């Protein structure tokens, strides 16, 4: 009798066991059952799916990086193909083409430097036991600090997190950063079960919680967060300058009064149209990230303000984490590489005071700075 479909065929072994007296007596109390294939297939499918997802993500990241390099090679190489007077300009004005080549090289280096940088993961902070402190410290917290022998008040010292016993210390520190009465369900990650400080979000592409999460850039293959937001801004800035310079070279080549093949002008017009579209996108992206850098915001906070519980109900035109334009620029560009500054959610009274309209005294005292 043939076994049912979907079962392992153990008929040959069963027939041998039935004929042999020793095997018949040994396995009489433990009969062999047919094992269905779908009993172990889900485990294999999950394993294959996990391995396939990681390999596919890695291949897609490498594919996008290769596409970025190819786009640079096409647009920059077309400059030397379309401009027939470029060889003469290289000998007459070597600094001009040399500066253009340096800009291309610097842009590509900045791209790979940003793509390989860490945005600042919460799990890495817990493992490393970095030095942390809150930017906003309440007066009640200051009054609880111990006094020195001469009676002066000690400045609040950042707390060292022990990698072994850092869970309770981390939890207590994060609790102090949120407004009173906040529920731990609001600041506990449902995926990796990590207590998230303010401005932190779980990235599904990286599968980690990112400090001061901005967005996940598919072209870079990494998240943009607290540690690499400034590098991302510089990359956009350099890419914008490169697009402007390349578009200017295209326009110069199209205005040349020399005889050349018609297909060169056709290719030049198409590449120029695509380049202008990319340039418009880069300009808007550069302006937007300059705005959120000046106001100490993130893309996620601007787009999902109503979904973040500590940002709901805030007065309009009030940026809760802004410390003034000058200090925002300093913290954005010159943030420390080692350690992190965890920003606490300011109290509601302070936010309501910020919502007051500007007066002449505020303008003289540079309240916005």
Tab-separated table of C-alpha atoms in Angstrom:
chain	number	residue	atom	x	y	z
A	1	UNK	CA	0.000	0.000	0.000
A	2	UNK	CA	1.434	3.351	-1.008
A	3	UNK	CA	1.746	6.013	1.724
A	4	UNK	CA	-0.491	9.029	1.684
A	5	UNK	CA	0.724	12.106	-0.109
A	6	UNK	CA	2.577	14.505	2.175
A	7	UNK	CA	4.008	11.829	4.469
A	8	UNK	CA	7.498	10.400	4.691
A	9	UNK	CA	7.689	6.932	3.135
A	10	UNK	CA	8.947	4.600	5.864
A	11	UNK	CA	7.306	1.501	4.396
A	12	UNK	CA	10.535	-0.293	3.554
A	13	UNK	CA	11.812	0.010	7.116
A	14	UNK	CA	8.441	-1.117	8.540
A	15	UNK	CA	8.412	-4.222	6.368
A	16	UNK	CA	11.965	-5.112	7.453
A	17	UNK	CA	11.043	-4.579	11.090
A	18	UNK	CA	7.974	-6.833	10.747
A	19	UNK	CA	10.043	-9.672	9.295
A	20	UNK	CA	12.879	-9.474	11.852
A	21	UNK	CA	11.946	-10.950	15.280
A	22	UNK	CA	14.406	-8.807	17.259
A	23	UNK	CA	13.263	-5.608	15.644
A	24	UNK	CA	9.633	-6.634	16.054
A	25	UNK	CA	10.057	-7.142	19.803
A	26	UNK	CA	12.201	-4.030	20.268
A	27	UNK	CA	9.895	-1.583	18.528
A	28	UNK	CA	6.588	-3.172	19.474
A	29	UNK	CA	5.954	-0.636	22.255
A	30	UNK	CA	7.118	2.309	20.099
A	31	UNK	CA	5.520	2.054	16.684
A	32	UNK	CA	6.827	4.331	14.013
A	33	UNK	CA	4.359	6.948	12.879
A	34	UNK	CA	4.318	8.734	9.612
A	35	UNK	CA	5.653	12.302	10.148
A	36	UNK	CA	3.801	14.919	8.136
A	37	UNK	CA	5.947	17.280	6.125
A	38	UNK	CA	4.039	20.376	7.300
A	39	UNK	CA	4.983	19.661	10.922
A	40	UNK	CA	8.535	20.903	10.385
A	41	UNK	CA	8.091	22.906	7.185
A	42	UNK	CA	6.978	26.161	8.937
A	43	UNK	CA	10.246	26.330	10.892
A	44	UNK	CA	12.255	25.914	7.720
A	45	UNK	CA	10.109	28.493	5.946
A	46	UNK	CA	10.620	31.043	8.728
A	47	UNK	CA	14.382	30.435	8.682
A	48	UNK	CA	14.542	30.774	4.907
A	49	UNK	CA	12.392	33.900	5.050
A	50	UNK	CA	14.637	35.558	7.656
A	51	UNK	CA	17.786	34.704	5.738
A	52	UNK	CA	16.197	35.782	2.477
A	53	UNK	CA	15.009	39.097	3.973
A	54	UNK	CA	18.477	39.964	5.310
A	55	UNK	CA	20.158	38.981	2.047
A	56	UNK	CA	17.563	40.853	0.003
A	57	UNK	CA	17.963	43.960	2.160
A	58	UNK	CA	21.723	43.792	1.777
A	59	UNK	CA	21.450	43.275	-1.977
A	60	UNK	CA	18.993	46.158	-2.325
A	61	UNK	CA	21.306	48.447	-0.335
A	62	UNK	CA	24.283	47.518	-2.486
A	63	UNK	CA	22.163	47.883	-5.609
A	64	UNK	CA	21.094	51.396	-4.641
A	65	UNK	CA	24.691	52.385	-3.880
A	66	UNK	CA	25.725	51.066	-7.279
A	67	UNK	CA	22.888	53.053	-8.864
A	68	UNK	CA	24.057	56.249	-7.165
A	69	UNK	CA	27.604	55.688	-8.455
A	70	UNK	CA	26.263	54.942	-11.928
A	71	UNK	CA	24.185	58.140	-11.956
A	72	UNK	CA	27.227	60.203	-11.003
A	73	UNK	CA	29.299	58.498	-13.701
A	74	UNK	CA	26.635	59.122	-16.358
A	75	UNK	CA	25.961	62.785	-15.560
A	76	UNK	CA	29.619	63.697	-15.008
A	77	UNK	CA	30.859	61.651	-17.954
A	78	UNK	CA	28.317	63.280	-20.255
A	79	UNK	CA	29.926	66.633	-19.527
A	80	UNK	CA	33.182	65.507	-21.164
A	81	UNK	CA	31.272	63.813	-23.988
A	82	UNK	CA	29.064	66.756	-24.954
A	83	UNK	CA	31.478	69.666	-24.481
A	84	UNK	CA	33.991	69.500	-27.344
A	85	UNK	CA	35.915	72.503	-26.031
A	86	UNK	CA	36.530	70.944	-22.643
A	87	UNK	CA	40.023	69.719	-23.551
A	88	UNK	CA	41.060	73.245	-24.448
A	89	UNK	CA	39.542	74.616	-21.217
A	90	UNK	CA	41.442	72.031	-19.169
A	91	UNK	CA	44.734	73.440	-20.480
A	92	UNK	CA	43.648	77.081	-20.287
A	93	UNK	CA	41.758	76.949	-16.956
A	94	UNK	CA	42.946	73.847	-15.104
A	95	UNK	CA	41.694	75.178	-11.763
A	96	UNK	CA	38.097	75.258	-13.040
A	97	UNK	CA	37.860	71.600	-14.057
A	98	UNK	CA	40.100	70.621	-11.156
A	99	UNK	CA	37.732	72.198	-8.672
A	100	UNK	CA	34.830	70.407	-10.357
A	101	UNK	CA	36.623	67.057	-10.065
A	102	UNK	CA	37.410	67.701	-6.404
A	103	UNK	CA	33.736	68.468	-5.750
A	104	UNK	CA	32.696	65.185	-7.386
A	105	UNK	CA	35.211	63.266	-5.291
A	106	UNK	CA	34.228	65.007	-2.042
A	107	UNK	CA	30.533	64.366	-2.715
A	108	UNK	CA	31.092	60.636	-3.247
A	109	UNK	CA	33.284	60.389	-0.154
A	110	UNK	CA	30.629	62.189	1.886
A	111	UNK	CA	27.993	59.808	0.518
A	112	UNK	CA	29.832	56.670	1.654
A	113	UNK	CA	30.839	58.338	4.914
A	114	UNK	CA	27.211	59.112	5.715
A	115	UNK	CA	25.991	55.713	4.519
A	116	UNK	CA	28.437	53.926	6.817
A	117	UNK	CA	27.753	56.077	9.870
A	118	UNK	CA	25.588	55.085	12.806
A	119	UNK	CA	22.498	57.195	13.533
A	120	UNK	CA	22.710	56.409	17.262
A	121	UNK	CA	20.931	53.270	18.400
A	122	UNK	CA	19.520	52.859	21.893
A	123	UNK	CA	20.830	49.308	22.171
A	124	UNK	CA	24.369	50.492	21.423
A	125	UNK	CA	24.082	53.093	24.159
A	126	UNK	CA	23.004	50.475	26.674
A	127	UNK	CA	25.825	48.128	25.697
A	128	UNK	CA	28.517	50.768	25.735
A	129	UNK	CA	27.376	52.421	28.962
A	130	UNK	CA	27.798	55.899	27.515
A	131	UNK	CA	27.639	59.103	29.528
A	132	UNK	CA	24.210	60.687	29.281
A	133	UNK	CA	22.370	63.603	30.728
A	134	UNK	CA	19.188	65.532	30.057
A	135	UNK	CA	19.347	68.865	28.312
A	136	UNK	CA	16.349	70.272	30.206
A	137	UNK	CA	16.860	70.004	33.972
A	138	UNK	CA	14.071	71.191	36.245
A	139	UNK	CA	14.750	73.398	39.252
A	140	UNK	CA	13.385	70.659	41.485
A	141	UNK	CA	16.082	68.345	40.201
A	142	UNK	CA	18.735	70.964	40.858
A	143	UNK	CA	17.544	71.493	44.426
A	144	UNK	CA	17.969	67.807	45.153
A	145	UNK	CA	21.638	67.839	44.264
A	146	UNK	CA	23.975	67.371	47.169
A	147	UNK	CA	25.967	70.344	48.404
A	148	UNK	CA	29.708	70.387	48.683
A	149	UNK	CA	31.686	70.979	51.887
A	150	UNK	CA	31.975	74.710	51.280
A	151	UNK	CA	28.208	75.004	50.831
A	152	UNK	CA	28.162	75.514	47.057
A	153	UNK	CA	25.753	73.562	44.916
A	154	UNK	CA	27.318	70.890	42.762
A	155	UNK	CA	26.417	70.885	39.087
A	156	UNK	CA	24.424	67.878	37.953
A	157	UNK	CA	26.804	65.133	36.966
A	158	UNK	CA	26.026	62.802	34.090
A	159	UNK	CA	25.278	59.281	35.174
A	160	UNK	CA	27.452	56.354	34.138
A	161	UNK	CA	25.424	53.420	32.902
A	162	UNK	CA	26.707	49.978	33.795
A	163	UNK	CA	26.258	47.561	30.885
A	164	UNK	CA	25.299	44.790	33.312
A	165	UNK	CA	22.943	46.652	35.646
A	166	UNK	CA	21.848	49.452	33.349
A	167	UNK	CA	18.183	48.485	32.997
A	168	UNK	CA	16.912	50.095	36.200
A	169	UNK	CA	19.202	53.104	35.805
A	170	UNK	CA	18.099	53.580	32.213
A	171	UNK	CA	14.440	53.241	33.174
A	172	UNK	CA	14.739	55.819	35.953
A	173	UNK	CA	16.562	58.226	33.678
A	174	UNK	CA	13.995	57.907	30.901
A	175	UNK	CA	11.105	58.377	33.343
A	176	UNK	CA	12.598	61.716	34.424
A	177	UNK	CA	12.634	62.892	30.807
A	178	UNK	CA	8.884	62.533	30.250
A	179	UNK	CA	6.094	64.724	31.646
A	180	UNK	CA	4.568	63.562	34.932
A	181	UNK	CA	1.742	61.086	34.540
A	182	UNK	CA	3.006	59.554	31.306
A	183	UNK	CA	2.249	55.869	30.821
A	184	UNK	CA	5.066	53.433	30.219
A	185	UNK	CA	3.075	52.001	27.336
A	186	UNK	CA	3.719	55.205	25.420
A	187	UNK	CA	7.495	54.987	25.692
A	188	UNK	CA	8.110	51.249	25.527
A	189	UNK	CA	8.970	49.821	22.110
A	190	UNK	CA	6.516	47.106	21.107
A	191	UNK	CA	9.093	45.407	18.872
A	192	UNK	CA	12.379	45.255	20.781
A	193	UNK	CA	10.885	45.966	24.252
A	194	UNK	CA	13.315	48.795	24.974
A	195	UNK	CA	12.332	51.836	27.015
A	196	UNK	CA	12.586	54.715	24.572
A	197	UNK	CA	13.651	58.222	25.589
A	198	UNK	CA	11.852	61.167	23.958
A	199	UNK	CA	12.311	61.632	20.201
A	200	UNK	CA	13.148	57.942	19.719
A	201	UNK	CA	11.417	55.624	17.254
A	202	UNK	CA	11.802	52.041	16.134
A	203	UNK	CA	12.984	51.694	12.534
A	204	UNK	CA	11.496	48.653	10.814
A	205	UNK	CA	14.206	48.604	8.145
A	206	UNK	CA	17.102	48.589	10.623
A	207	UNK	CA	15.037	46.738	13.280
A	208	UNK	CA	16.467	48.994	16.012
A	209	UNK	CA	15.356	51.998	18.046
A	210	UNK	CA	17.026	55.188	16.812
A	211	UNK	CA	17.703	58.215	18.995
A	212	UNK	CA	16.206	61.435	17.579
A	213	UNK	CA	14.856	59.492	14.603
A	214	UNK	CA	14.472	61.570	11.449
A	215	UNK	CA	13.824	59.058	8.650
A	216	UNK	CA	15.244	55.983	6.956
A	217	UNK	CA	17.047	56.942	3.753
A	218	UNK	CA	16.803	54.167	1.187
A	219	UNK	CA	19.508	55.749	-0.996
A	220	UNK	CA	22.001	55.641	1.856
A	221	UNK	CA	20.751	52.353	3.258
A	222	UNK	CA	20.734	53.638	6.827
A	223	UNK	CA	18.682	55.680	9.265
A	224	UNK	CA	19.180	59.398	9.802
A	225	UNK	CA	19.265	60.168	13.499
A	226	UNK	CA	21.073	62.089	16.187
A	227	UNK	CA	24.600	61.025	15.276
A	228	UNK	CA	24.550	61.433	11.486
A	229	UNK	CA	21.934	64.112	10.748
A	230	UNK	CA	24.618	66.749	10.284
A	231	UNK	CA	26.547	64.491	7.892
A	232	UNK	CA	23.359	63.947	5.928
A	233	UNK	CA	22.838	67.718	5.659
A	234	UNK	CA	26.367	68.216	4.357
A	235	UNK	CA	25.872	65.459	1.793
A	236	UNK	CA	22.679	67.123	0.493
A	237	UNK	CA	24.479	70.473	0.364
A	238	UNK	CA	27.417	69.080	-1.611
A	239	UNK	CA	25.115	67.147	-3.943
A	240	UNK	CA	23.093	70.315	-4.613
A	241	UNK	CA	26.215	72.329	-5.476
A	242	UNK	CA	27.376	69.518	-7.758
A	243	UNK	CA	24.018	69.447	-9.572
A	244	UNK	CA	24.068	73.227	-10.081
A	245	UNK	CA	27.616	73.123	-11.475
A	246	UNK	CA	26.840	70.162	-13.757
A	247	UNK	CA	23.674	71.843	-15.077
A	248	UNK	CA	25.703	74.985	-15.842
A	249	UNK	CA	28.195	72.902	-17.845
A	250	UNK	CA	25.340	71.283	-19.762
A	251	UNK	CA	23.871	74.674	-20.656
A	252	UNK	CA	27.283	75.908	-21.809
A	253	UNK	CA	27.729	72.870	-24.049
A	254	UNK	CA	24.284	73.347	-25.623
A	255	UNK	CA	25.067	76.987	-26.459
A	256	UNK	CA	28.288	76.210	-28.312
A	257	UNK	CA	28.332	77.462	-31.938
A	258	UNK	CA	30.188	74.494	-33.368
A	259	UNK	CA	29.125	71.643	-35.594
A	260	UNK	CA	28.391	68.433	-33.699
A	261	UNK	CA	26.163	65.414	-34.033
A	262	UNK	CA	22.463	65.911	-33.419
A	263	UNK	CA	22.293	63.013	-30.958
A	264	UNK	CA	24.671	64.810	-28.619
A	265	UNK	CA	22.272	67.746	-28.295
A	266	UNK	CA	19.378	65.319	-27.853
A	267	UNK	CA	21.161	63.462	-25.048
A	268	UNK	CA	22.209	66.752	-23.479
A	269	UNK	CA	18.634	68.066	-23.383
A	270	UNK	CA	17.316	64.848	-21.818
A	271	UNK	CA	20.056	64.736	-19.188
A	272	UNK	CA	19.570	68.433	-18.438
A	273	UNK	CA	15.816	67.933	-17.896
A	274	UNK	CA	16.434	64.998	-15.542
A	275	UNK	CA	19.149	66.945	-13.740
A	276	UNK	CA	16.861	69.957	-13.223
A	277	UNK	CA	14.202	67.668	-11.728
A	278	UNK	CA	16.789	66.196	-9.338
A	279	UNK	CA	18.049	69.674	-8.518
A	280	UNK	CA	14.561	70.902	-7.568
A	281	UNK	CA	14.115	67.912	-5.276
A	282	UNK	CA	17.518	68.467	-3.657
A	283	UNK	CA	16.864	72.178	-3.135
A	284	UNK	CA	13.544	71.494	-1.403
A	285	UNK	CA	15.171	68.778	0.717
A	286	UNK	CA	18.048	71.076	1.657
A	287	UNK	CA	15.710	73.910	2.644
A	288	UNK	CA	13.511	71.601	4.702
A	289	UNK	CA	16.396	70.046	6.613
A	290	UNK	CA	17.904	73.481	7.174
A	291	UNK	CA	14.595	74.591	8.690
A	292	UNK	CA	14.307	71.595	11.029
A	293	UNK	CA	17.965	72.028	12.024
A	294	UNK	CA	17.363	75.671	12.971
A	295	UNK	CA	14.271	74.745	15.007
A	296	UNK	CA	15.641	71.468	16.447
A	297	UNK	CA	12.990	69.233	14.923
A	298	UNK	CA	12.973	65.997	12.968
A	299	UNK	CA	11.103	64.899	9.873
A	300	UNK	CA	9.171	62.331	11.876
A	301	UNK	CA	8.072	64.933	14.437
A	302	UNK	CA	6.879	67.311	11.732
A	303	UNK	CA	5.002	64.617	9.802
A	304	UNK	CA	3.552	62.663	12.753
A	305	UNK	CA	3.068	65.365	15.351
A	306	UNK	CA	-0.476	64.276	16.176
A	307	UNK	CA	0.620	60.669	16.751
A	308	UNK	CA	3.345	61.531	19.290
A	309	UNK	CA	1.672	61.728	22.686
A	310	UNK	CA	3.930	64.394	24.225
A	311	UNK	CA	3.484	66.685	21.195
A	312	UNK	CA	-0.298	66.616	21.133
A	313	UNK	CA	-2.087	69.764	22.176
A	314	UNK	CA	0.997	71.980	21.982
A	315	UNK	CA	0.497	75.601	20.957
A	316	UNK	CA	1.028	76.384	17.320
A	317	UNK	CA	4.439	77.618	16.176
A	318	UNK	CA	6.046	76.280	19.357
A	319	UNK	CA	8.963	73.924	18.965
A	320	UNK	CA	9.365	72.161	22.312
A	321	UNK	CA	12.994	71.093	21.893
A	322	UNK	CA	14.290	74.352	20.420
A	323	UNK	CA	16.959	76.111	22.475
A	324	UNK	CA	17.370	79.090	20.158
A	325	UNK	CA	18.837	79.285	16.678
A	326	UNK	CA	22.465	79.608	17.765
A	327	UNK	CA	22.364	76.746	20.253
A	328	UNK	CA	20.368	74.608	17.834
A	329	UNK	CA	23.047	75.055	15.176
A	330	UNK	CA	25.774	74.299	17.705
A	331	UNK	CA	24.112	71.102	18.917
A	332	UNK	CA	23.357	70.088	15.326
A	333	UNK	CA	26.840	70.655	13.900
A	334	UNK	CA	29.126	70.261	16.896
A	335	UNK	CA	27.427	67.524	18.883
A	336	UNK	CA	29.804	65.251	20.729
A	337	UNK	CA	30.723	62.005	19.036
A	338	UNK	CA	31.054	60.141	22.312
A	339	UNK	CA	28.033	60.061	24.531
A	340	UNK	CA	24.561	61.399	23.941
A	341	UNK	CA	22.527	64.328	25.215
A	342	UNK	CA	19.049	63.125	26.037
A	343	UNK	CA	16.548	65.945	25.755
A	344	UNK	CA	13.688	66.007	28.228
A	345	UNK	CA	10.224	67.179	27.308
A	346	UNK	CA	9.893	70.716	28.731
A	347	UNK	CA	6.975	71.416	31.098
A	348	UNK	CA	3.731	72.808	29.749
A	349	UNK	CA	4.222	76.146	31.547
A	350	UNK	CA	7.436	76.761	29.639
A	351	UNK	CA	5.806	75.894	26.336
A	352	UNK	CA	2.905	78.265	27.010
A	353	UNK	CA	5.397	81.028	27.804
A	354	UNK	CA	7.103	80.422	24.465
A	355	UNK	CA	3.804	80.787	22.639
A	356	UNK	CA	3.513	84.419	23.744
A	357	UNK	CA	3.939	86.924	20.872
A	358	UNK	CA	7.270	88.656	20.439
A	359	UNK	CA	7.717	92.118	21.909
A	360	UNK	CA	10.262	94.816	21.183
A	361	UNK	CA	12.260	93.707	24.189
A	362	UNK	CA	12.331	90.146	22.865
A	363	UNK	CA	13.605	91.363	19.519
A	364	UNK	CA	16.350	93.429	21.161
A	365	UNK	CA	17.354	90.548	23.430
A	366	UNK	CA	17.306	88.125	20.462
A	367	UNK	CA	14.765	85.809	22.022
A	368	UNK	CA	14.728	83.603	18.921
A	369	UNK	CA	18.490	83.074	19.179
